[in-house]
Amino acid sequence: MLLEGIESGKRKSHTVKLASDLVIVGGGMAGTCAAITAAREGLTVTLVQDRPVLGGNASSEIRLWILGATSHMGNNNRWAREGGVIDELMVENMYRNPEGNPVILDTILIEKVALEQNIKLLLNTSVYDLEKKGTDQIDFINAFCSQNSTEYILSAPLFMDASGDGIVGFLSGAAFRMGAESKEEFDELFAPDEKYGELLGHSLYFYSKDTGKPVRFVTPSFANKELSKLPRFKTFNLREDGCRLWWVEYGGRTDTILNSEDIKWELWRIIYGIWDHVKNSGEYQDVENLTLEWVGTIPGKRESRRFEGDYIMHQKDVVEQREHFDAVSFGGWALDLHPADGVYSDKAGCTQWHAKGVYQIPYRSMYSRNIKNLFLGGRLISASHVAFGSTRVMATCAHNAQVIAMAAKLCKQKNLLPYQLADIDQIKDLQALLLQAGHYIPKIALNLENNLIKDAEIEVSSEFELKSLPFDGPWKSLEFSMAQLFPITNGEQLSVTLMLKCKQETNLKLELRKSQKSGNFSLDELVEKQEIKVKTGEHKYQIDFDFVCEASQYVALCLIQNDVLEVKCSSARMTGVLSIFNKFNKSVATSSVQSPPDGIGIEEFDFWVPERRPNGHNLAFELGKSLKGFGKGNMANGIFRPTHQTNAWVASQKDLNPEVRISWSSTTLIKEIKLFFDTDYDHPMETTLMGHPESEIPFCIKAYRIRNENGKLLYAQEANHQTINIISFESTIPVKEIILELEHPSASVPAALFGIICS
Ligand SMILES: Cc1cc2nc3c(=O)[nH]c(=O)nc-3n(C[C@H](O)[C@H](O)[C@H](O)COP(=O)(O)OP(=O)(O)OC[C@H]3O[C@@H](n4cnc5c(N)ncnc54)[C@H](O)[C@@H]3O)c2cc1C
């Protein structure tokens, strides 16, 4: 028994001191991915999260889907899902949770963190104070857990603030901004004026549920009964199930940190007002059985402080896809600003302008310019209000966070502070570490320096050649222009035979298009035009193009919209080959052409977007000469997704035993083999709300075996669904040869591999 008498002074909380290599404050997607990455790289990490689960805005407390450069497949960023740990989490989520249940995502995040021995996770623990050493470094931070009544003193040489509002940056005196820059500061013509507003507000979501029997709703007294004053009130759409009303936004005219609780009350008032209207106004049919299943209690915060690093990203970095010597990550969401009046504004809920392709993010935007041991994570990174409109989405935040974790590793290894890595040679080391972990940096390839395959000979049992895709799929009406992307290598030419169907004679316009910038899929360069006469009935047509390709690139055969025509598609799907359509996704665009008003510094271009499976068939076609961009050399080119070319070795479908044989001239010691499979980086894998028709990606190899030169089995896998497989041996093994026996993912999809790293 514990018996304590009267204490005339005051008692002190139970206190625990913890020291680690890196303290991460905030367990949103940024903090979580940084923690996992750093722990796997051998750093000891303390991850402090003030709430009971991880994921921040993606958690079951708030329920936003994680998105990034794929932009719901609604812009021209092909194969743009983020790589590394965030990819692993999203692939795992789709595998376990194709229905998009946010509670399942919670379990995945908690599980992945709990599996890392190097992470000390403090949930329900809020950081509230800190001490500095000198003027420009943090010594330790103070946090308190109300659940175990414990005060924590957390020290480390390096800190990462991933708290959303930037508690650590603020308390430590780091330079920050809140609100929008003037147009002049960074020559940002899209910078909003005072009238539009300078800050994005908070939102709350809610879920409804059909109980199968009538349910009444007695409205709480605080609900807003004057909903008709909301300008968007008339467009309220019940089919959204009450959960996708992201535009129920408020707070952008006030301090989104200090007044956060008041903002939440206003959002509650609006949401319960909406529900009162739905249930009790009599204006809606079929709502008797509906109940409110869940209403958010913690508002989703969009914007507050943005901290200053050695570089502040701005509009032109995004729109012009500017390149940086210290590129370490990328973004691809639109410049997405919202009117500060939110739900009370008569303007559109958001204004989104996309760049023509993905853009690089520089390392210098990821640490504080004056607090020398502080990294800036998540939405805190150094960006103007306009650029932040794009960098703020969670997959981008998570991808950037992986950079911070790797940078922390290098800082520890080399005894450097974060800013000291912003040097051309140090950055190369950082880029290499990242790329090896599956991270993607546009225009940067991993060199073979630390890859033992550089000294090996690679043989494959077959190489796929794209000669035809069978005429066995559905007919597709050309109500929208459709394009087939062909990966073309130097010197190749296109002669394509298609099958067309029409009820009346017509002319079909065809265009061969490519993209001005290598790696883009904007199709903004017309290469050649043709027009063919199409007879009634079903017929095949051969179209020969003069264009000779001078570099490896994707070229699109565009079939221009024609209401009376249908084109035959194929059921065949394969790595790096895709069809796209000149239409738009209303979640992220308003028309199939991005048409910005003059003078806002945004480019006009067409959207060419894919359709999601089970749709999105390739065209059926025969080619005069086969395309050869699927060779074994792709496995060693240091790019692990399609960019300007497929970057994948693909086996022939006829090859019943696809095999990669890696041979060294003398015995080589191997500790680890890393394989990069195709989990379709074009798939956005939205984590919640939205279901997916598949839980595994059809291109991903499930089963494979690894043998040595004597046929001895070194490893076997029967049920893979992940992008990267790491096969670590307990100790180094001597081999002269490694034979990788692969099975095709299915009868209609050939086996493909983006890369192999042996170390
Ligand atoms: C309504 C809405 C819709 C959006 N739509 C999308 C979308 O569709 N897709 C998308 O990807 N992004 C979307 N965003 C943007 C995105 O959610 C945020 O920009 C993103 O969550 C920022 O990530 P973060 O890790 O910096 O912050 P958060 O996700 O907010 O995570 C920060 C974490 O830090 C914790 N924390 C805060 N203070 C402390 C403290 N003192 N001590 C310890 N822990 C602390 C918080 O509890 C939180 O878990 C949307 C945002 C909103 C609000």
PDB file of C-alpha atoms and ligand atoms in Angstrom, residues 25-30 48-51 55-57 64-67 125-127 162-164 167 203 205 246 300-302 377-379 392-395 397, ligand 1:
ATOM      1  CA  VAL A  25       7.748  15.701 -32.171  1.00  0.00           C
ATOM      2  CA  GLY A  26       4.438  14.855 -33.841  1.00  0.00           C
ATOM      3  CA  GLY A  27       3.294  11.443 -35.010  1.00  0.00           C
ATOM      4  CA  GLY A  28       1.504  12.487 -38.186  1.00  0.00           C
ATOM      5  CA  MET A  29       2.554  10.832 -41.442  1.00  0.00           C
ATOM      6  CA  ALA A  30       5.714  12.943 -41.476  1.00  0.00           C
ATOM      7  CA  VAL A  48       6.350  11.983 -29.220  1.00  0.00           C
ATOM      8  CA  GLN A  49       2.711  12.195 -30.202  1.00  0.00           C
ATOM      9  CA  ASP A  50       0.152  14.104 -28.175  1.00  0.00           C
ATOM     10  CA  ARG A  51      -2.746  11.911 -29.265  1.00  0.00           C
ATOM     11  CA  GLY A  55      -1.133   9.340 -38.487  1.00  0.00           C
ATOM     12  CA  GLY A  56      -2.177  12.909 -37.627  1.00  0.00           C
ATOM     13  CA  ASN A  57      -4.721  14.026 -40.196  1.00  0.00           C
ATOM     14  CA  LEU A  64      -8.230  12.307 -44.414  1.00  0.00           C
ATOM     15  CA  TRP A  65      -6.852  10.144 -47.140  1.00  0.00           C
ATOM     16  CA  ILE A  66      -3.126  10.274 -47.688  1.00  0.00           C
ATOM     17  CA  LEU A  67      -2.326  11.745 -51.060  1.00  0.00           C
ATOM     18  CA  THR A 125       2.389  12.872 -24.643  1.00  0.00           C
ATOM     19  CA  SER A 126       2.422  16.548 -25.384  1.00  0.00           C
ATOM     20  CA  VAL A 127       5.535  18.649 -25.861  1.00  0.00           C
ATOM     21  CA  ALA A 162       6.632  17.428 -37.248  1.00  0.00           C
ATOM     22  CA  SER A 163       3.915  18.779 -34.994  1.00  0.00           C
ATOM     23  CA  GLY A 164       1.911  20.605 -37.650  1.00  0.00           C
ATOM     24  CA  ILE A 167       5.644  23.801 -31.235  1.00  0.00           C
ATOM     25  CA  SER A 203     -12.233  21.113 -41.363  1.00  0.00           C
ATOM     26  CA  TYR A 205     -15.515  15.265 -41.273  1.00  0.00           C
ATOM     27  CA  TRP A 246     -13.815  18.872 -47.135  1.00  0.00           C
ATOM     28  CA  GLY A 300      -8.084  18.667 -39.407  1.00  0.00           C
ATOM     29  CA  LYS A 301      -5.647  21.547 -39.507  1.00  0.00           C
ATOM     30  CA  ARG A 302      -4.427  22.749 -42.857  1.00  0.00           C
ATOM     31  CA  GLY A 377       8.927  18.214 -41.030  1.00  0.00           C
ATOM     32  CA  GLY A 378       5.472  17.896 -42.536  1.00  0.00           C
ATOM     33  CA  ARG A 379       3.634  21.097 -43.333  1.00  0.00           C
ATOM     34  CA  ARG A 392       1.290  20.267 -47.670  1.00  0.00           C
ATOM     35  CA  VAL A 393      -0.300  16.955 -48.683  1.00  0.00           C
ATOM     36  CA  MET A 394       0.562  14.003 -46.514  1.00  0.00           C
ATOM     37  CA  ALA A 395       2.410  11.698 -48.908  1.00  0.00           C
ATOM     38  CA  CYS A 397       5.156  15.447 -46.165  1.00  0.00           C
TER      39      CYS A 397
HETATM   40  C1  LIG B   1      -9.760  18.955 -44.366  1.00  0.00           C
HETATM   41  C2  LIG B   1      -8.397  18.745 -44.907  1.00  0.00           C
HETATM   42  C3  LIG B   1      -8.291  18.087 -46.100  1.00  0.00           C
HETATM   43  C4  LIG B   1      -7.036  17.740 -46.568  1.00  0.00           C
HETATM   44  N1  LIG B   1      -6.966  16.940 -47.641  1.00  0.00           N
HETATM   45  C5  LIG B   1      -5.836  16.242 -47.817  1.00  0.00           C
HETATM   46  C6  LIG B   1      -5.841  15.128 -48.643  1.00  0.00           C
HETATM   47  O1  LIG B   1      -6.832  14.803 -49.290  1.00  0.00           O
HETATM   48  N2  LIG B   1      -4.695  14.417 -48.740  1.00  0.00           N
HETATM   49  C7  LIG B   1      -3.574  14.790 -48.074  1.00  0.00           C
HETATM   50  O2  LIG B   1      -2.572  14.084 -48.174  1.00  0.00           O
HETATM   51  N3  LIG B   1      -3.528  15.876 -47.316  1.00  0.00           N
HETATM   52  C8  LIG B   1      -4.641  16.595 -47.133  1.00  0.00           C
HETATM   53  N4  LIG B   1      -4.644  17.669 -46.309  1.00  0.00           N
HETATM   54  C9  LIG B   1      -3.384  18.233 -45.801  1.00  0.00           C
HETATM   55  C10 LIG B   1      -2.704  17.380 -44.744  1.00  0.00           C
HETATM   56  O3  LIG B   1      -3.626  16.678 -43.982  1.00  0.00           O
HETATM   57  C11 LIG B   1      -1.783  18.176 -43.836  1.00  0.00           C
HETATM   58  O4  LIG B   1      -1.087  19.142 -44.522  1.00  0.00           O
HETATM   59  C12 LIG B   1      -0.816  17.167 -43.221  1.00  0.00           C
HETATM   60  O5  LIG B   1      -1.540  16.353 -42.335  1.00  0.00           O
HETATM   61  C13 LIG B   1       0.362  17.767 -42.561  1.00  0.00           C
HETATM   62  O6  LIG B   1       1.124  16.712 -42.036  1.00  0.00           O
HETATM   63  P1  LIG B   1       1.898  16.852 -40.690  1.00  0.00           P
HETATM   64  O7  LIG B   1       2.506  15.543 -40.350  1.00  0.00           O
HETATM   65  O8  LIG B   1       2.756  18.052 -40.756  1.00  0.00           O
HETATM   66  O9  LIG B   1       0.771  17.253 -39.641  1.00  0.00           O
HETATM   67  P2  LIG B   1      -0.368  16.423 -38.937  1.00  0.00           P
HETATM   68  O10 LIG B   1      -0.954  15.411 -39.818  1.00  0.00           O
HETATM   69  O11 LIG B   1      -1.295  17.434 -38.345  1.00  0.00           O
HETATM   70  O12 LIG B   1       0.415  15.688 -37.790  1.00  0.00           O
HETATM   71  C14 LIG B   1       1.002  16.404 -36.720  1.00  0.00           C
HETATM   72  C15 LIG B   1       0.912  15.570 -35.478  1.00  0.00           C
HETATM   73  O13 LIG B   1       1.606  16.244 -34.419  1.00  0.00           O
HETATM   74  C16 LIG B   1       0.898  16.072 -33.231  1.00  0.00           C
HETATM   75  N5  LIG B   1       1.249  17.180 -32.316  1.00  0.00           N
HETATM   76  C17 LIG B   1       0.865  18.469 -32.426  1.00  0.00           C
HETATM   77  N6  LIG B   1       1.345  19.184 -31.397  1.00  0.00           N
HETATM   78  C18 LIG B   1       2.047  18.326 -30.611  1.00  0.00           C
HETATM   79  C19 LIG B   1       2.750  18.470 -29.392  1.00  0.00           C
HETATM   80  N7  LIG B   1       2.824  19.644 -28.757  1.00  0.00           N
HETATM   81  N8  LIG B   1       3.307  17.373 -28.851  1.00  0.00           N
HETATM   82  C20 LIG B   1       3.239  16.168 -29.475  1.00  0.00           C
HETATM   83  N9  LIG B   1       2.573  15.992 -30.627  1.00  0.00           N
HETATM   84  C21 LIG B   1       1.982  17.059 -31.190  1.00  0.00           C
HETATM   85  C22 LIG B   1      -0.551  16.092 -33.667  1.00  0.00           C
HETATM   86  O14 LIG B   1      -1.375  15.393 -32.756  1.00  0.00           O
HETATM   87  C23 LIG B   1      -0.502  15.387 -35.005  1.00  0.00           C
HETATM   88  O15 LIG B   1      -0.770  14.013 -34.858  1.00  0.00           O
HETATM   89  C24 LIG B   1      -5.867  18.140 -45.853  1.00  0.00           C
HETATM   90  C25 LIG B   1      -5.977  18.872 -44.682  1.00  0.00           C
HETATM   91  C26 LIG B   1      -7.238  19.161 -44.197  1.00  0.00           C
HETATM   92  C27 LIG B   1      -7.342  19.846 -42.881  1.00  0.00           C
END
